[in-house]
PDB file of C-alpha atoms in Angstrom:
ATOM      1  CA  MET A   1      -0.230  27.271  28.897  1.00  0.00           C
ATOM      2  CA  PHE A   2      -3.388  29.047  27.689  1.00  0.00           C
ATOM      3  CA  ARG A   3      -2.854  27.779  24.138  1.00  0.00           C
ATOM      4  CA  LEU A   4      -2.788  24.194  25.403  1.00  0.00           C
ATOM      5  CA  LEU A   5      -5.861  24.777  27.575  1.00  0.00           C
ATOM      6  CA  ALA A   6      -7.688  26.414  24.661  1.00  0.00           C
ATOM      7  CA  ILE A   7      -7.124  23.606  22.144  1.00  0.00           C
ATOM      8  CA  LEU A   8      -7.902  20.895  24.695  1.00  0.00           C
ATOM      9  CA  ALA A   9     -11.137  22.644  25.651  1.00  0.00           C
ATOM     10  CA  ALA A  10     -12.041  23.207  21.985  1.00  0.00           C
ATOM     11  CA  THR A  11     -11.563  19.527  21.131  1.00  0.00           C
ATOM     12  CA  ALA A  12     -13.170  18.152  24.300  1.00  0.00           C
ATOM     13  CA  PRO A  13     -16.739  18.230  22.879  1.00  0.00           C
ATOM     14  CA  THR A  14     -15.560  15.939  20.089  1.00  0.00           C
ATOM     15  CA  PHE A  15     -14.361  13.369  22.613  1.00  0.00           C
ATOM     16  CA  LEU A  16     -17.512  13.812  24.713  1.00  0.00           C
ATOM     17  CA  SER A  17     -19.632  12.983  21.663  1.00  0.00           C
ATOM     18  CA  ILE A  18     -19.150   9.265  22.321  1.00  0.00           C
ATOM     19  CA  LEU A  19     -21.181   9.749  25.507  1.00  0.00           C
ATOM     20  CA  MET A  20     -24.023  11.406  23.589  1.00  0.00           C
ATOM     21  CA  LEU A  21     -24.828   8.508  21.298  1.00  0.00           C
ATOM     22  CA  ARG A  22     -28.397   7.465  21.951  1.00  0.00           C
ATOM     23  CA  ASP A  23     -29.893   4.005  21.826  1.00  0.00           C
ATOM     24  CA  PHE A  24     -33.382   4.023  20.343  1.00  0.00           C
ATOM     25  CA  GLY A  25     -33.970   0.336  20.987  1.00  0.00           C
ATOM     26  CA  GLY A  26     -34.655  -2.349  18.425  1.00  0.00           C
ATOM     27  CA  PHE A  27     -35.794  -2.048  14.863  1.00  0.00           C
ATOM     28  CA  GLY A  28     -39.424  -1.808  16.023  1.00  0.00           C
ATOM     29  CA  HIS A  29     -38.799   1.632  17.513  1.00  0.00           C
ATOM     30  CA  GLU A  30     -38.436   4.646  15.269  1.00  0.00           C
ATOM     31  CA  PRO A  31     -36.097   7.415  16.474  1.00  0.00           C
ATOM     32  CA  PRO A  32     -37.682  10.851  16.882  1.00  0.00           C
ATOM     33  CA  ARG A  33     -37.625  13.034  13.781  1.00  0.00           C
ATOM     34  CA  PRO A  34     -36.537  16.652  14.304  1.00  0.00           C
ATOM     35  CA  ASP A  35     -38.399  19.542  12.716  1.00  0.00           C
ATOM     36  CA  PRO A  36     -36.579  21.593  10.005  1.00  0.00           C
ATOM     37  CA  LEU A  37     -35.316  24.277  12.424  1.00  0.00           C
ATOM     38  CA  GLU A  38     -34.048  21.706  14.895  1.00  0.00           C
ATOM     39  CA  LEU A  39     -32.392  19.780  12.077  1.00  0.00           C
ATOM     40  CA  ALA A  40     -30.682  22.896  10.664  1.00  0.00           C
ATOM     41  CA  ILE A  41     -29.337  24.001  14.030  1.00  0.00           C
ATOM     42  CA  GLY A  42     -28.305  20.455  14.875  1.00  0.00           C
ATOM     43  CA  VAL A  43     -26.355  20.119  11.613  1.00  0.00           C
ATOM     44  CA  ALA A  44     -24.700  23.508  12.166  1.00  0.00           C
ATOM     45  CA  TYR A  45     -23.793  22.490  15.714  1.00  0.00           C
ATOM     46  CA  GLY A  46     -22.293  19.252  14.431  1.00  0.00           C
ATOM     47  CA  TYR A  47     -20.181  20.978  11.796  1.00  0.00           C
ATOM     48  CA  ALA A  48     -19.013  23.596  14.311  1.00  0.00           C
ATOM     49  CA  THR A  49     -17.934  20.907  16.769  1.00  0.00           C
ATOM     50  CA  ASP A  50     -16.226  18.738  14.159  1.00  0.00           C
ATOM     51  CA  TYR A  51     -14.447  21.445  12.182  1.00  0.00           C
ATOM     52  CA  LEU A  52     -13.500  23.920  14.905  1.00  0.00           C
ATOM     53  CA  PRO A  53     -10.279  21.962  15.645  1.00  0.00           C
ATOM     54  CA  VAL A  54      -9.407  21.970  11.925  1.00  0.00           C
ATOM     55  CA  LEU A  55      -9.874  25.734  11.699  1.00  0.00           C
ATOM     56  CA  LEU A  56      -7.751  26.284  14.812  1.00  0.00           C
ATOM     57  CA  ALA A  57      -5.022  24.022  13.440  1.00  0.00           C
ATOM     58  CA  PHE A  58      -4.661  25.989  10.210  1.00  0.00           C
ATOM     59  CA  LEU A  59      -4.820  29.309  12.032  1.00  0.00           C
ATOM     60  CA  ALA A  60      -2.005  28.163  14.321  1.00  0.00           C
ATOM     61  CA  LEU A  61       0.098  26.941  11.400  1.00  0.00           C
ATOM     62  CA  TRP A  62      -0.388  29.725   8.878  1.00  0.00           C
ATOM     63  CA  ALA A  63      -1.754  32.747  10.792  1.00  0.00           C
ATOM     64  CA  PRO A  64      -0.701  32.333  14.443  1.00  0.00           C
ATOM     65  CA  ARG A  65      -1.114  36.026  15.211  1.00  0.00           C
ATOM     66  CA  TRP A  66      -4.797  35.681  14.338  1.00  0.00           C
ATOM     67  CA  LEU A  67      -5.261  32.576  16.463  1.00  0.00           C
ATOM     68  CA  PRO A  68      -6.185  34.202  19.829  1.00  0.00           C
ATOM     69  CA  LYS A  69      -8.950  36.474  18.541  1.00  0.00           C
ATOM     70  CA  ALA A  70     -10.152  34.341  15.630  1.00  0.00           C
ATOM     71  CA  GLY A  71     -10.032  31.232  17.807  1.00  0.00           C
ATOM     72  CA  ALA A  72     -12.103  32.956  20.486  1.00  0.00           C
ATOM     73  CA  VAL A  73     -14.678  34.037  17.894  1.00  0.00           C
ATOM     74  CA  ALA A  74     -14.874  30.537  16.388  1.00  0.00           C
ATOM     75  CA  ALA A  75     -15.233  28.929  19.838  1.00  0.00           C
ATOM     76  CA  ALA A  76     -17.923  31.497  20.713  1.00  0.00           C
ATOM     77  CA  VAL A  77     -19.846  30.591  17.556  1.00  0.00           C
ATOM     78  CA  ALA A  78     -19.713  26.919  18.543  1.00  0.00           C
ATOM     79  CA  LEU A  79     -20.934  27.881  22.025  1.00  0.00           C
ATOM     80  CA  VAL A  80     -23.885  29.854  20.600  1.00  0.00           C
ATOM     81  CA  LEU A  81     -24.830  26.959  18.316  1.00  0.00           C
ATOM     82  CA  THR A  82     -24.732  24.555  21.253  1.00  0.00           C
ATOM     83  CA  VAL A  83     -27.056  26.783  23.270  1.00  0.00           C
ATOM     84  CA  SER A  84     -29.325  27.171  20.223  1.00  0.00           C
ATOM     85  CA  ALA A  85     -29.466  23.398  19.797  1.00  0.00           C
ATOM     86  CA  LEU A  86     -30.525  23.067  23.435  1.00  0.00           C
ATOM     87  CA  VAL A  87     -33.229  25.716  23.060  1.00  0.00           C
ATOM     88  CA  VAL A  88     -34.855  24.099  20.016  1.00  0.00           C
ATOM     89  CA  SER A  89     -34.493  20.449  21.041  1.00  0.00           C
ATOM     90  CA  GLY A  90     -34.319  20.364  24.833  1.00  0.00           C
ATOM     91  CA  THR A  91     -31.825  18.361  26.875  1.00  0.00           C
ATOM     92  CA  GLY A  92     -33.052  15.070  25.402  1.00  0.00           C
ATOM     93  CA  GLY A  93     -30.787  15.479  22.409  1.00  0.00           C
ATOM     94  CA  PHE A  94     -27.684  15.952  24.550  1.00  0.00           C
ATOM     95  CA  GLY A  95     -28.100  14.120  27.827  1.00  0.00           C
ATOM     96  CA  PRO A  96     -26.161  14.876  31.010  1.00  0.00           C
ATOM     97  CA  GLN A  97     -22.991  15.708  29.013  1.00  0.00           C
ATOM     98  CA  PHE A  98     -24.539  18.981  27.820  1.00  0.00           C
ATOM     99  CA  GLY A  99     -23.213  20.962  30.783  1.00  0.00           C
ATOM    100  CA  SER A 100     -19.708  19.618  30.217  1.00  0.00           C
ATOM    101  CA  ILE A 101     -19.803  20.622  26.549  1.00  0.00           C
ATOM    102  CA  LEU A 102     -20.936  24.143  27.392  1.00  0.00           C
ATOM    103  CA  ALA A 103     -18.240  24.449  30.054  1.00  0.00           C
ATOM    104  CA  CYS A 104     -15.524  23.269  27.650  1.00  0.00           C
ATOM    105  CA  GLN A 105     -16.587  25.713  24.959  1.00  0.00           C
ATOM    106  CA  ALA A 106     -16.724  28.599  27.446  1.00  0.00           C
ATOM    107  CA  ILE A 107     -13.245  27.692  28.724  1.00  0.00           C
ATOM    108  CA  ALA A 108     -11.977  27.638  25.136  1.00  0.00           C
ATOM    109  CA  VAL A 109     -13.302  31.158  24.513  1.00  0.00           C
ATOM    110  CA  VAL A 110     -11.663  32.556  27.656  1.00  0.00           C
ATOM    111  CA  ALA A 111      -8.412  30.659  27.091  1.00  0.00           C
ATOM    112  CA  PHE A 112      -8.069  31.937  23.533  1.00  0.00           C
ATOM    113  CA  LEU A 113      -8.623  35.491  24.741  1.00  0.00           C
ATOM    114  CA  ARG A 114      -5.766  34.980  27.206  1.00  0.00           C
ATOM    115  CA  THR A 115      -3.491  33.359  24.619  1.00  0.00           C
ATOM    116  CA  ARG A 116      -0.631  35.496  23.340  1.00  0.00           C
ATOM    117  CA  PRO A 117       0.057  35.758  19.605  1.00  0.00           C
ATOM    118  CA  GLU A 118       3.137  33.793  18.553  1.00  0.00           C
ATOM    119  CA  GLN A 119       5.593  33.964  15.700  1.00  0.00           C
ATOM    120  CA  ARG A 120       4.800  32.214  12.451  1.00  0.00           C
ATOM    121  CA  VAL A 121       5.618  28.522  12.347  1.00  0.00           C
ATOM    122  CA  PRO A 122       8.555  27.644  10.044  1.00  0.00           C
ATOM    123  CA  TRP A 123       7.012  26.665   6.729  1.00  0.00           C
ATOM    124  CA  PRO A 124       8.427  23.096   6.579  1.00  0.00           C
ATOM    125  CA  ARG A 125       6.796  22.306   9.919  1.00  0.00           C
ATOM    126  CA  ALA A 126       3.573  24.038   8.852  1.00  0.00           C
ATOM    127  CA  VAL A 127       3.474  21.924   5.686  1.00  0.00           C
ATOM    128  CA  ILE A 128       4.046  18.716   7.650  1.00  0.00           C
ATOM    129  CA  TRP A 129       1.325  19.404  10.207  1.00  0.00           C
ATOM    130  CA  SER A 130      -1.071  20.577   7.507  1.00  0.00           C
ATOM    131  CA  ALA A 131      -0.555  17.223   5.804  1.00  0.00           C
ATOM    132  CA  VAL A 132      -1.129  15.409   9.117  1.00  0.00           C
ATOM    133  CA  VAL A 133      -4.445  17.198   9.691  1.00  0.00           C
ATOM    134  CA  LEU A 134      -5.601  16.726   6.083  1.00  0.00           C
ATOM    135  CA  LEU A 135      -4.717  13.023   6.099  1.00  0.00           C
ATOM    136  CA  ALA A 136      -6.710  12.471   9.287  1.00  0.00           C
ATOM    137  CA  LEU A 137      -9.621  14.548   8.007  1.00  0.00           C
ATOM    138  CA  GLY A 138      -9.638  12.838   4.623  1.00  0.00           C
ATOM    139  CA  GLN A 139      -9.663   9.395   6.176  1.00  0.00           C
ATOM    140  CA  THR A 140     -12.492  10.350   8.522  1.00  0.00           C
ATOM    141  CA  LEU A 141     -14.564  11.769   5.663  1.00  0.00           C
ATOM    142  CA  ALA A 142     -13.912   8.615   3.648  1.00  0.00           C
ATOM    143  CA  ARG A 143     -15.071   6.439   6.541  1.00  0.00           C
ATOM    144  CA  ASN A 144     -18.230   8.545   6.947  1.00  0.00           C
ATOM    145  CA  THR A 145     -19.206   8.237   3.282  1.00  0.00           C
ATOM    146  CA  PRO A 146     -22.294   5.977   2.984  1.00  0.00           C
ATOM    147  CA  THR A 147     -20.782   4.165   0.001  1.00  0.00           C
ATOM    148  CA  SER A 148     -17.335   3.725   1.577  1.00  0.00           C
ATOM    149  CA  ASP A 149     -15.665   0.374   1.013  1.00  0.00           C
ATOM    150  CA  PHE A 150     -13.945  -0.944   4.119  1.00  0.00           C
ATOM    151  CA  GLY A 151     -11.959  -3.420   2.072  1.00  0.00           C
ATOM    152  CA  CYS A 152     -10.479  -6.401   3.842  1.00  0.00           C
ATOM    153  CA  TYR A 153     -10.322  -6.786   7.597  1.00  0.00           C
ATOM    154  CA  ALA A 154      -9.241  -9.135  10.359  1.00  0.00           C
ATOM    155  CA  ASP A 155     -12.046 -11.306  11.744  1.00  0.00           C
ATOM    156  CA  MET A 156     -11.506 -10.527  15.429  1.00  0.00           C
ATOM    157  CA  LYS A 157     -13.453 -12.007  18.334  1.00  0.00           C
ATOM    158  CA  GLY A 158     -14.125 -11.136  21.964  1.00  0.00           C
ATOM    159  CA  THR A 159     -12.195  -8.242  23.489  1.00  0.00           C
ATOM    160  CA  TRP A 160     -10.370  -7.549  20.250  1.00  0.00           C
ATOM    161  CA  ALA A 161     -13.660  -7.181  18.370  1.00  0.00           C
ATOM    162  CA  LEU A 162     -15.040  -4.840  21.046  1.00  0.00           C
ATOM    163  CA  ALA A 163     -11.900  -2.707  20.898  1.00  0.00           C
ATOM    164  CA  PHE A 164     -12.174  -2.568  17.110  1.00  0.00           C
ATOM    165  CA  TYR A 165     -15.821  -1.483  17.392  1.00  0.00           C
ATOM    166  CA  HIS A 166     -14.893   1.447  19.649  1.00  0.00           C
ATOM    167  CA  LEU A 167     -11.965   2.307  17.394  1.00  0.00           C
ATOM    168  CA  ASP A 168     -14.201   2.318  14.341  1.00  0.00           C
ATOM    169  CA  THR A 169     -16.736   4.534  16.139  1.00  0.00           C
ATOM    170  CA  ALA A 170     -13.931   6.978  16.923  1.00  0.00           C
ATOM    171  CA  HIS A 171     -13.217   7.258  13.174  1.00  0.00           C
ATOM    172  CA  GLY A 172     -16.630   8.721  12.499  1.00  0.00           C
ATOM    173  CA  LEU A 173     -16.593  11.034  15.528  1.00  0.00           C
ATOM    174  CA  TYR A 174     -13.488  12.952  14.397  1.00  0.00           C
ATOM    175  CA  TYR A 175     -11.323  11.732  17.297  1.00  0.00           C
ATOM    176  CA  TRP A 176      -8.214  11.381  15.173  1.00  0.00           C
ATOM    177  CA  VAL A 177      -8.819  14.721  13.446  1.00  0.00           C
ATOM    178  CA  SER A 178      -8.921  16.379  16.865  1.00  0.00           C
ATOM    179  CA  ALA A 179      -5.731  14.593  17.895  1.00  0.00           C
ATOM    180  CA  ALA A 180      -3.990  15.852  14.755  1.00  0.00           C
ATOM    181  CA  ALA A 181      -5.324  19.375  15.377  1.00  0.00           C
ATOM    182  CA  ILE A 182      -3.941  19.383  18.918  1.00  0.00           C
ATOM    183  CA  GLY A 183      -0.509  18.540  17.538  1.00  0.00           C
ATOM    184  CA  ALA A 184      -0.797  21.227  14.872  1.00  0.00           C
ATOM    185  CA  VAL A 185      -1.748  23.960  17.347  1.00  0.00           C
ATOM    186  CA  LEU A 186       1.132  22.880  19.592  1.00  0.00           C
ATOM    187  CA  SER A 187       3.529  22.238  16.707  1.00  0.00           C
ATOM    188  CA  GLY A 188       6.153  24.553  18.175  1.00  0.00           C
ATOM    189  CA  TYR A 189       6.251  22.629  21.442  1.00  0.00           C
ATOM    190  CA  ARG A 190       8.148  19.460  22.293  1.00  0.00           C
ATOM    191  CA  ALA A 191       5.005  17.522  23.184  1.00  0.00           C
ATOM    192  CA  ALA A 192       3.407  17.954  19.749  1.00  0.00           C
ATOM    193  CA  PRO A 193       5.004  14.871  18.109  1.00  0.00           C
ATOM    194  CA  LEU A 194       3.385  12.691  20.776  1.00  0.00           C
ATOM    195  CA  CYS A 195       0.170  13.113  18.799  1.00  0.00           C
ATOM    196  CA  GLY A 196       1.888  10.943  16.210  1.00  0.00           C
ATOM    197  CA  LEU A 197       1.737   8.054  18.672  1.00  0.00           C
ATOM    198  CA  VAL A 198      -2.005   8.594  18.994  1.00  0.00           C
ATOM    199  CA  LEU A 199      -2.429   8.479  15.211  1.00  0.00           C
ATOM    200  CA  LEU A 200      -0.506   5.212  15.052  1.00  0.00           C
ATOM    201  CA  VAL A 201      -3.287   3.535  17.066  1.00  0.00           C
ATOM    202  CA  PRO A 202      -5.830   3.449  14.219  1.00  0.00           C
ATOM    203  CA  ALA A 203      -2.999   2.861  11.754  1.00  0.00           C
ATOM    204  CA  LEU A 204      -1.622  -0.302  13.308  1.00  0.00           C
ATOM    205  CA  PHE A 205      -4.461  -1.731  15.408  1.00  0.00           C
ATOM    206  CA  GLU A 206      -5.620  -4.330  12.891  1.00  0.00           C
ATOM    207  CA  PRO A 207      -2.183  -5.788  12.076  1.00  0.00           C
ATOM    208  CA  ALA A 208      -1.325  -5.815  15.784  1.00  0.00           C
ATOM    209  CA  ALA A 209      -4.620  -7.530  16.653  1.00  0.00           C
ATOM    210  CA  TRP A 210      -4.132 -10.031  13.840  1.00  0.00           C
ATOM    211  CA  LEU A 211      -0.645 -10.850  15.090  1.00  0.00           C
ATOM    212  CA  LEU A 212      -1.555 -11.120  18.765  1.00  0.00           C
ATOM    213  CA  SER A 213      -4.917 -12.890  18.443  1.00  0.00           C
ATOM    214  CA  ASN A 214      -4.276 -15.095  15.394  1.00  0.00           C
ATOM    215  CA  ALA A 215      -7.472 -13.716  13.826  1.00  0.00           C
ATOM    216  CA  PRO A 216      -8.062 -14.757  10.207  1.00  0.00           C
ATOM    217  CA  HIS A 217      -8.416 -12.098   7.541  1.00  0.00           C
ATOM    218  CA  ASN A 218      -9.666 -11.856   3.976  1.00  0.00           C
ATOM    219  CA  CYS A 219      -6.752  -9.782   2.659  1.00  0.00           C
ATOM    220  CA  SER A 220      -4.365 -10.785  -0.072  1.00  0.00           C
ATOM    221  CA  SER A 221      -1.546  -9.380   2.069  1.00  0.00           C
ATOM    222  CA  THR A 222      -1.193  -8.425   5.721  1.00  0.00           C
ATOM    223  CA  LEU A 223      -0.019  -5.000   4.563  1.00  0.00           C
ATOM    224  CA  GLU A 224      -3.626  -4.308   3.568  1.00  0.00           C
ATOM    225  CA  LEU A 225      -4.537  -4.383   7.263  1.00  0.00           C
ATOM    226  CA  VAL A 226      -2.508  -1.209   7.815  1.00  0.00           C
ATOM    227  CA  ASP A 227      -4.474   2.044   7.693  1.00  0.00           C
ATOM    228  CA  TRP A 228      -1.915   3.830   5.554  1.00  0.00           C
ATOM    229  CA  PRO A 229      -3.187   7.439   5.740  1.00  0.00           C
ATOM    230  CA  TYR A 230      -3.001   7.332   9.531  1.00  0.00           C
ATOM    231  CA  LEU A 231       0.371   5.612   9.408  1.00  0.00           C
ATOM    232  CA  ILE A 232       1.773   8.355   7.162  1.00  0.00           C
ATOM    233  CA  ALA A 233       0.202  11.039   9.370  1.00  0.00           C
ATOM    234  CA  GLY A 234       1.611   9.473  12.527  1.00  0.00           C
ATOM    235  CA  VAL A 235       5.119   9.132  11.115  1.00  0.00           C
ATOM    236  CA  LEU A 236       5.051  12.725   9.856  1.00  0.00           C
ATOM    237  CA  ALA A 237       3.901  13.967  13.255  1.00  0.00           C
ATOM    238  CA  LEU A 238       6.566  11.989  15.098  1.00  0.00           C
ATOM    239  CA  SER A 239       9.284  13.236  12.789  1.00  0.00           C
ATOM    240  CA  SER A 240       8.158  16.868  12.708  1.00  0.00           C
ATOM    241  CA  ARG A 241      10.897  18.033  15.078  1.00  0.00           C
ATOM    242  CA  THR A 242      13.666  15.598  14.223  1.00  0.00           C
ATOM    243  CA  ARG A 243      13.915  15.566  10.436  1.00  0.00           C
ATOM    244  CA  LEU A 244      13.494  19.227   9.660  1.00  0.00           C
ATOM    245  CA  LEU A 245      15.548  22.231  10.689  1.00  0.00           C
ATOM    246  CA  ASP A 246      13.504  25.184  11.877  1.00  0.00           C
ATOM    247  CA  ARG A 247      13.773  28.061   9.450  1.00  0.00           C
ATOM    248  CA  SER A 248      12.077  31.385   9.827  1.00  0.00           C
TER     249      SER A 248
END
């Protein structure tokens, strides 16, 4: 119970980040430029928020007895960085979601302290979930690279295009990494493979939209519309309890 609460609270700031995106108007308006201290703390806060779920996932898979205390320390560091970011930049950089982020991080600290150490995850399952997390992380990093090549795509219109826009934004905000991390932390529980269904959303959205909306595409094959790293990650997650026998 506390393990589930802890990982959900630790990943919640990632999902709240979509509400913190700021609109600085048209091209005639220049966004405010932070000073060096504000920039450094802001970058540290961003890394702590994005990579905390990854750290917790690997602790749960390979060092579960360290997860309660180490997870609490890591969540506390993220909490301190969030407060520091507020102090140097003011609420303008966070908006009304700031209180929710602080509350989630505080809940994560307390929940990890109440979490009981568990036995080590069988190594085949640990390998599978490690691959799931790394595939999601690698794809997110690739999408965030300034020189990334999106390749071919379906030319969607209307509601489909809006859904694709939100889906593409979620790539850069580490949504799918957090989903994979939740499954990894809960890998010993029956609900963990359901995260595989979540990872199939970015994997199969474009081919599904192409099929349902008759959108044209510039691909040499419809198979190129599939986001293969997420598809592999989703299938691995879904099969994590059915294809492998637990071995201690």
